[in-house]
XYZ file of C-alpha atoms in Angstrom:
331
model
C 0.000 0.000 0.000
C 2.859 2.399 0.824
C 4.310 1.820 -2.662
C 0.914 2.498 -4.265
C 0.479 5.720 -2.289
C 3.963 6.890 -3.216
C 3.201 6.440 -6.903
C -0.230 8.062 -6.814
C -2.302 9.089 -3.795
C -5.406 9.627 -5.933
C -6.514 6.233 -7.196
C -9.066 3.607 -6.158
C -6.392 0.945 -5.729
C -5.362 2.677 -2.499
C -8.868 2.220 -1.132
C -8.887 -1.467 -2.048
C -5.491 -2.022 -0.432
C -6.495 0.036 2.599
C -9.704 -1.920 3.194
C -7.923 -5.221 2.595
C -5.231 -4.235 5.097
C -7.863 -3.387 7.709
C -9.640 -6.706 7.160
C -6.412 -8.696 7.409
C -5.311 -6.741 10.473
C -8.679 -7.305 12.122
C -8.633 -11.028 11.340
C -5.071 -11.401 12.614
C -5.906 -9.490 15.789
C -9.039 -11.564 16.400
C -7.165 -14.856 15.927
C -4.326 -13.704 18.197
C -6.745 -12.738 20.976
C -8.742 -15.953 20.571
C -5.683 -18.180 20.819
C -4.230 -16.143 23.689
C -7.157 -17.226 25.910
C -6.780 -14.109 28.041
C -10.294 -13.351 29.365
C -10.029 -9.573 29.589
C -8.671 -9.363 26.038
C -11.555 -11.495 24.758
C -14.053 -9.277 26.553
C -12.387 -6.168 25.137
C -12.611 -7.663 21.632
C -16.344 -8.340 22.061
C -16.926 -4.776 23.258
C -14.955 -3.435 20.274
C -17.010 -5.577 17.888
C -20.240 -4.244 19.361
C -18.991 -0.647 19.136
C -18.071 -1.176 15.468
C -20.936 -3.399 14.294
C -23.931 -1.726 15.978
C -23.481 1.704 14.285
C -22.917 -0.015 10.911
C -26.115 -2.066 11.281
C -28.050 1.002 12.457
C -26.777 3.004 9.475
C -27.697 0.179 7.089
C -31.245 -0.123 8.470
C -31.859 3.633 8.400
C -29.941 4.453 5.212
C -33.014 4.843 2.992
C -34.701 7.248 5.425
C -31.491 9.238 5.943
C -31.004 9.608 2.188
C -34.591 10.816 1.705
C -34.171 13.296 4.559
C -30.998 14.580 2.908
C -32.777 14.740 -0.463
C -35.477 16.992 1.026
C -32.831 19.395 2.358
C -31.011 19.468 -0.992
C -34.342 20.024 -2.790
C -35.045 23.057 -0.610
C -31.584 24.620 -0.869
C -30.286 23.666 -4.333
C -31.535 23.644 -7.919
C -33.794 20.757 -8.944
C -31.422 19.112 -11.410
C -30.956 15.380 -11.905
C -27.466 15.522 -10.398
C -28.944 17.071 -7.242
C -31.506 14.272 -6.859
C -29.104 11.347 -6.482
C -29.820 10.857 -2.779
C -33.547 10.960 -3.560
C -33.215 8.265 -6.230
C -30.993 6.041 -4.081
C -33.147 6.510 -0.987
C -36.314 5.529 -2.863
C -34.538 2.529 -4.399
C -33.478 1.269 -0.954
C -36.894 1.788 0.633
C -38.780 0.209 -2.277
C -36.454 -2.788 -2.690
C -38.413 -4.995 -0.194
C -41.653 -4.185 -2.064
C -40.005 -5.084 -5.369
C -38.673 -8.332 -3.882
C -42.128 -9.388 -2.626
C -43.743 -8.511 -5.962
C -41.111 -10.525 -7.801
C -41.753 -13.604 -5.667
C -45.515 -13.209 -6.129
C -45.366 -12.957 -9.936
C -42.651 -15.462 -10.893
C -41.831 -19.033 -9.863
C -39.363 -19.333 -6.966
C -36.374 -20.282 -9.119
C -36.892 -17.384 -11.532
C -37.450 -14.848 -8.762
C -34.355 -16.038 -6.901
C -32.330 -15.845 -10.121
C -33.432 -12.254 -10.731
C -32.699 -11.295 -7.121
C -29.291 -12.966 -7.446
C -28.509 -10.804 -10.470
C -29.654 -7.720 -8.565
C -27.418 -8.703 -5.650
C -24.439 -8.945 -8.015
C -25.276 -5.546 -9.497
C -25.741 -3.833 -6.114
C -22.755 -5.599 -4.543
C -20.475 -4.546 -7.390
C -21.292 -0.860 -7.095
C -21.286 -0.980 -3.288
C -17.792 -2.511 -3.418
C -16.443 0.358 -5.509
C -18.301 2.980 -3.469
C -16.720 1.758 -0.225
C -13.286 1.750 -1.857
C -13.870 5.226 -3.275
C -14.758 6.583 0.171
C -11.689 4.925 1.710
C -9.446 6.222 -1.080
C -10.763 9.744 -0.546
C -10.252 9.560 3.226
C -6.668 8.383 2.705
C -5.912 11.470 0.599
C -7.100 13.653 3.507
C -4.140 12.386 5.562
C -1.651 14.255 3.369
C -0.991 17.992 3.197
C 0.977 19.712 0.415
C 4.359 21.162 1.369
C 4.837 24.904 1.740
C 6.949 25.193 -1.411
C 4.367 25.535 -4.178
C 5.089 27.801 -7.130
C 1.531 27.820 -8.439
C -2.071 27.007 -7.529
C -4.718 26.222 -10.141
C -8.204 27.208 -8.961
C -10.852 25.180 -10.785
C -13.916 27.008 -12.034
C -17.620 26.364 -11.473
C -20.811 27.975 -12.709
C -21.477 31.673 -12.098
C -24.672 32.948 -10.467
C -26.849 34.711 -13.055
C -23.973 34.177 -15.467
C -21.770 36.826 -13.866
C -21.337 36.470 -10.082
C -19.015 34.101 -8.234
C -21.068 31.524 -6.306
C -20.366 30.634 -2.642
C -18.988 27.282 -3.796
C -16.606 28.943 -6.257
C -15.662 31.598 -3.701
C -14.661 28.881 -1.238
C -12.226 27.462 -3.820
C -10.679 30.901 -4.330
C -10.349 31.557 -0.602
C -8.891 28.089 -0.025
C -6.098 28.979 -2.465
C -5.654 32.342 -0.742
C -5.446 30.754 2.709
C -2.808 28.287 1.512
C -0.839 31.021 -0.259
C -0.966 33.300 2.776
C 0.247 30.539 5.089
C 3.046 29.627 2.693
C 4.119 33.287 2.527
C 4.224 33.469 6.339
C 6.449 30.378 6.473
C 8.699 30.893 3.450
C 8.224 34.463 2.213
C 7.165 33.167 -1.219
C 3.730 33.468 -2.793
C 2.542 31.046 -5.473
C 1.180 32.229 -8.800
C -2.605 31.753 -8.909
C -4.247 30.503 -12.121
C -8.031 30.893 -12.223
C -9.245 28.344 -14.734
C -12.681 28.478 -16.309
C -14.163 29.431 -19.651
C -17.467 31.062 -20.558
C -20.546 28.850 -20.589
C -23.478 29.347 -22.927
C -25.482 30.984 -20.120
C -22.623 33.097 -18.769
C -21.849 36.746 -19.517
C -18.099 36.436 -18.961
C -15.503 33.652 -18.513
C -15.341 32.083 -15.058
C -11.581 32.670 -14.907
C -12.106 36.402 -15.395
C -14.862 36.548 -12.761
C -12.684 34.626 -10.286
C -9.738 36.946 -10.830
C -11.933 39.998 -10.224
C -13.318 38.407 -7.052
C -9.813 37.605 -5.797
C -8.648 41.192 -6.330
C -11.605 42.452 -4.299
C -10.870 40.010 -1.486
C -7.268 40.699 -0.560
C -5.187 38.997 -3.277
C -3.641 42.095 -4.845
C -0.141 40.989 -3.753
C -0.398 37.811 -5.843
C 0.354 37.236 -9.501
C -3.103 36.325 -10.817
C -3.725 34.718 -14.202
C -7.136 34.072 -15.771
C -7.406 30.998 -17.997
C -10.610 31.545 -19.972
C -10.868 28.755 -22.565
C -11.649 25.623 -20.550
C -15.118 24.036 -20.429
C -14.529 21.150 -17.994
C -12.041 19.804 -15.440
C -9.938 18.074 -18.090
C -9.511 21.343 -20.001
C -8.906 23.239 -16.728
C -5.805 21.126 -16.260
C -4.765 21.036 -19.910
C -4.947 24.779 -20.584
C -3.438 25.643 -17.204
C -0.548 23.358 -18.071
C -0.017 25.353 -21.287
C 0.226 28.564 -19.243
C 2.763 26.949 -16.906
C 4.870 25.718 -19.824
C 4.787 29.158 -21.475
C 6.070 30.705 -18.237
C 8.614 27.882 -17.763
C 7.227 26.996 -14.329
C 8.063 23.426 -13.191
C 4.925 21.370 -13.704
C 5.344 19.353 -10.511
C 5.838 22.437 -8.325
C 2.197 23.252 -7.654
C -1.237 22.180 -6.479
C -4.860 22.788 -7.457
C -7.762 24.117 -5.399
C -11.318 22.858 -5.728
C -14.177 21.641 -3.534
C -13.127 18.847 -1.179
C -15.415 16.241 -2.774
C -13.936 17.051 -6.204
C -10.229 16.676 -5.365
C -10.045 12.948 -6.092
C -11.445 13.092 -9.626
C -9.679 16.360 -10.438
C -6.326 14.794 -9.501
C -7.010 12.064 -12.026
C -7.476 14.619 -14.796
C -4.335 16.450 -13.676
C -2.260 13.299 -14.015
C -3.900 12.486 -17.331
C -2.555 15.718 -18.864
C 0.862 15.340 -17.218
C 0.459 17.374 -14.019
C 1.464 15.114 -11.137
C 0.075 17.439 -8.503
C -2.118 17.130 -5.427
C -5.186 19.140 -4.542
C -6.513 21.103 -1.605
C -10.239 21.022 -0.970
C -12.556 23.773 0.212
C -15.212 22.618 2.643
C -18.614 21.720 1.242
C -21.906 22.395 3.017
C -22.603 19.332 5.144
C -26.072 18.785 3.715
C -24.640 18.562 0.186
C -21.828 16.094 0.934
C -23.789 12.823 0.309
C -25.124 14.051 -3.029
C -21.748 15.461 -4.063
C -19.929 12.222 -3.262
C -22.467 10.153 -5.183
C -22.045 12.453 -8.174
C -18.263 12.199 -8.049
C -18.450 8.425 -7.616
C -20.659 8.048 -10.689
C -18.361 10.336 -12.696
C -15.311 8.250 -11.734
C -17.075 5.050 -12.780
C -18.020 6.626 -16.110
C -14.396 7.620 -16.666
C -13.607 3.874 -16.684
C -16.917 2.619 -18.094
C -15.385 0.026 -20.424
C -13.583 -1.701 -17.550
C -16.675 -1.684 -15.329
C -18.973 -2.898 -18.105
C -16.652 -5.819 -18.809
C -16.132 -6.690 -15.123
C -19.836 -6.442 -14.292
C -20.748 -8.370 -17.426
C -18.415 -11.225 -16.464
C -19.880 -11.365 -12.953
C -23.418 -11.471 -14.343
C -22.491 -14.230 -16.818
C -20.907 -16.202 -13.976
C -24.057 -15.794 -11.909
C -26.247 -16.913 -14.820
C -23.979 -19.909 -15.392
C -24.248 -20.938 -11.732
C -28.042 -20.593 -11.931
C -28.210 -22.806 -15.045
C -26.076 -25.491 -13.399
C -28.213 -25.369 -10.255
C -31.445 -25.384 -12.304
C -30.389 -28.493 -14.241
C -29.090 -30.379 -11.188
């Protein structure tokens, strides 16, 4: 795992290795305590299991309700787009799954209904597996902090309010870069160059990069060298066009970081590495009510970035499940 982290802190393999390490460590610890036959250690292990298992079971049983509650809050405070209704969709799916299961058993013969539910279990289990590893991978990245020697910070754009004003979410990304730059200046006397990256959307009156630069100047960043990148339309282009600016100014590509919302750092780092920027990110805090929806959105986006792999892997698992059903049906 240490080797994997050294190569790239922002990849799902770290989550898989991290979870596997925890499982192996837990199993080894449990076996050691069991074979030690020390009563107080065995009692302590049972207490630890209860402390760990009970909250997980409680979360599992109440997950559908919690997701619907979160969906109501998001509905009241955010726009009613499909991407902002992910917790609503997932919450309804969880709550309605027992109804669907009963209906399936009532309509089809037992073997057919069990086969369909087996396929659903494979489907749900597959995506749950990657979701858990994504969460673990993200949490691992939170353990690291960039060094105070950065020569540049790329601030990633987001939509403007009414096509012209910096949103609170976008402002938090700008101020996160400012906070890091200010702290670095206090420690080293050197300020990083700030690149505000974002083009002009169809519903926007000016490029996001230009609006961000103007906002930064109004909020105490006049001592910085500020550059507006105004061509990019997505995170991939944010990184690509910012890289072109760095190369034109002969700034070492590895001597910087990017600033975005905390939930977006993992995926953004992938795009950075894809264009040749092996840099880490700093994340501005997201409103707590929006975190579940934001993480689901990022998770889906990461899966779609590797859709061929996941389609093949899931397809093979489904074929294996169908094959096992056929063998069992004919036995």
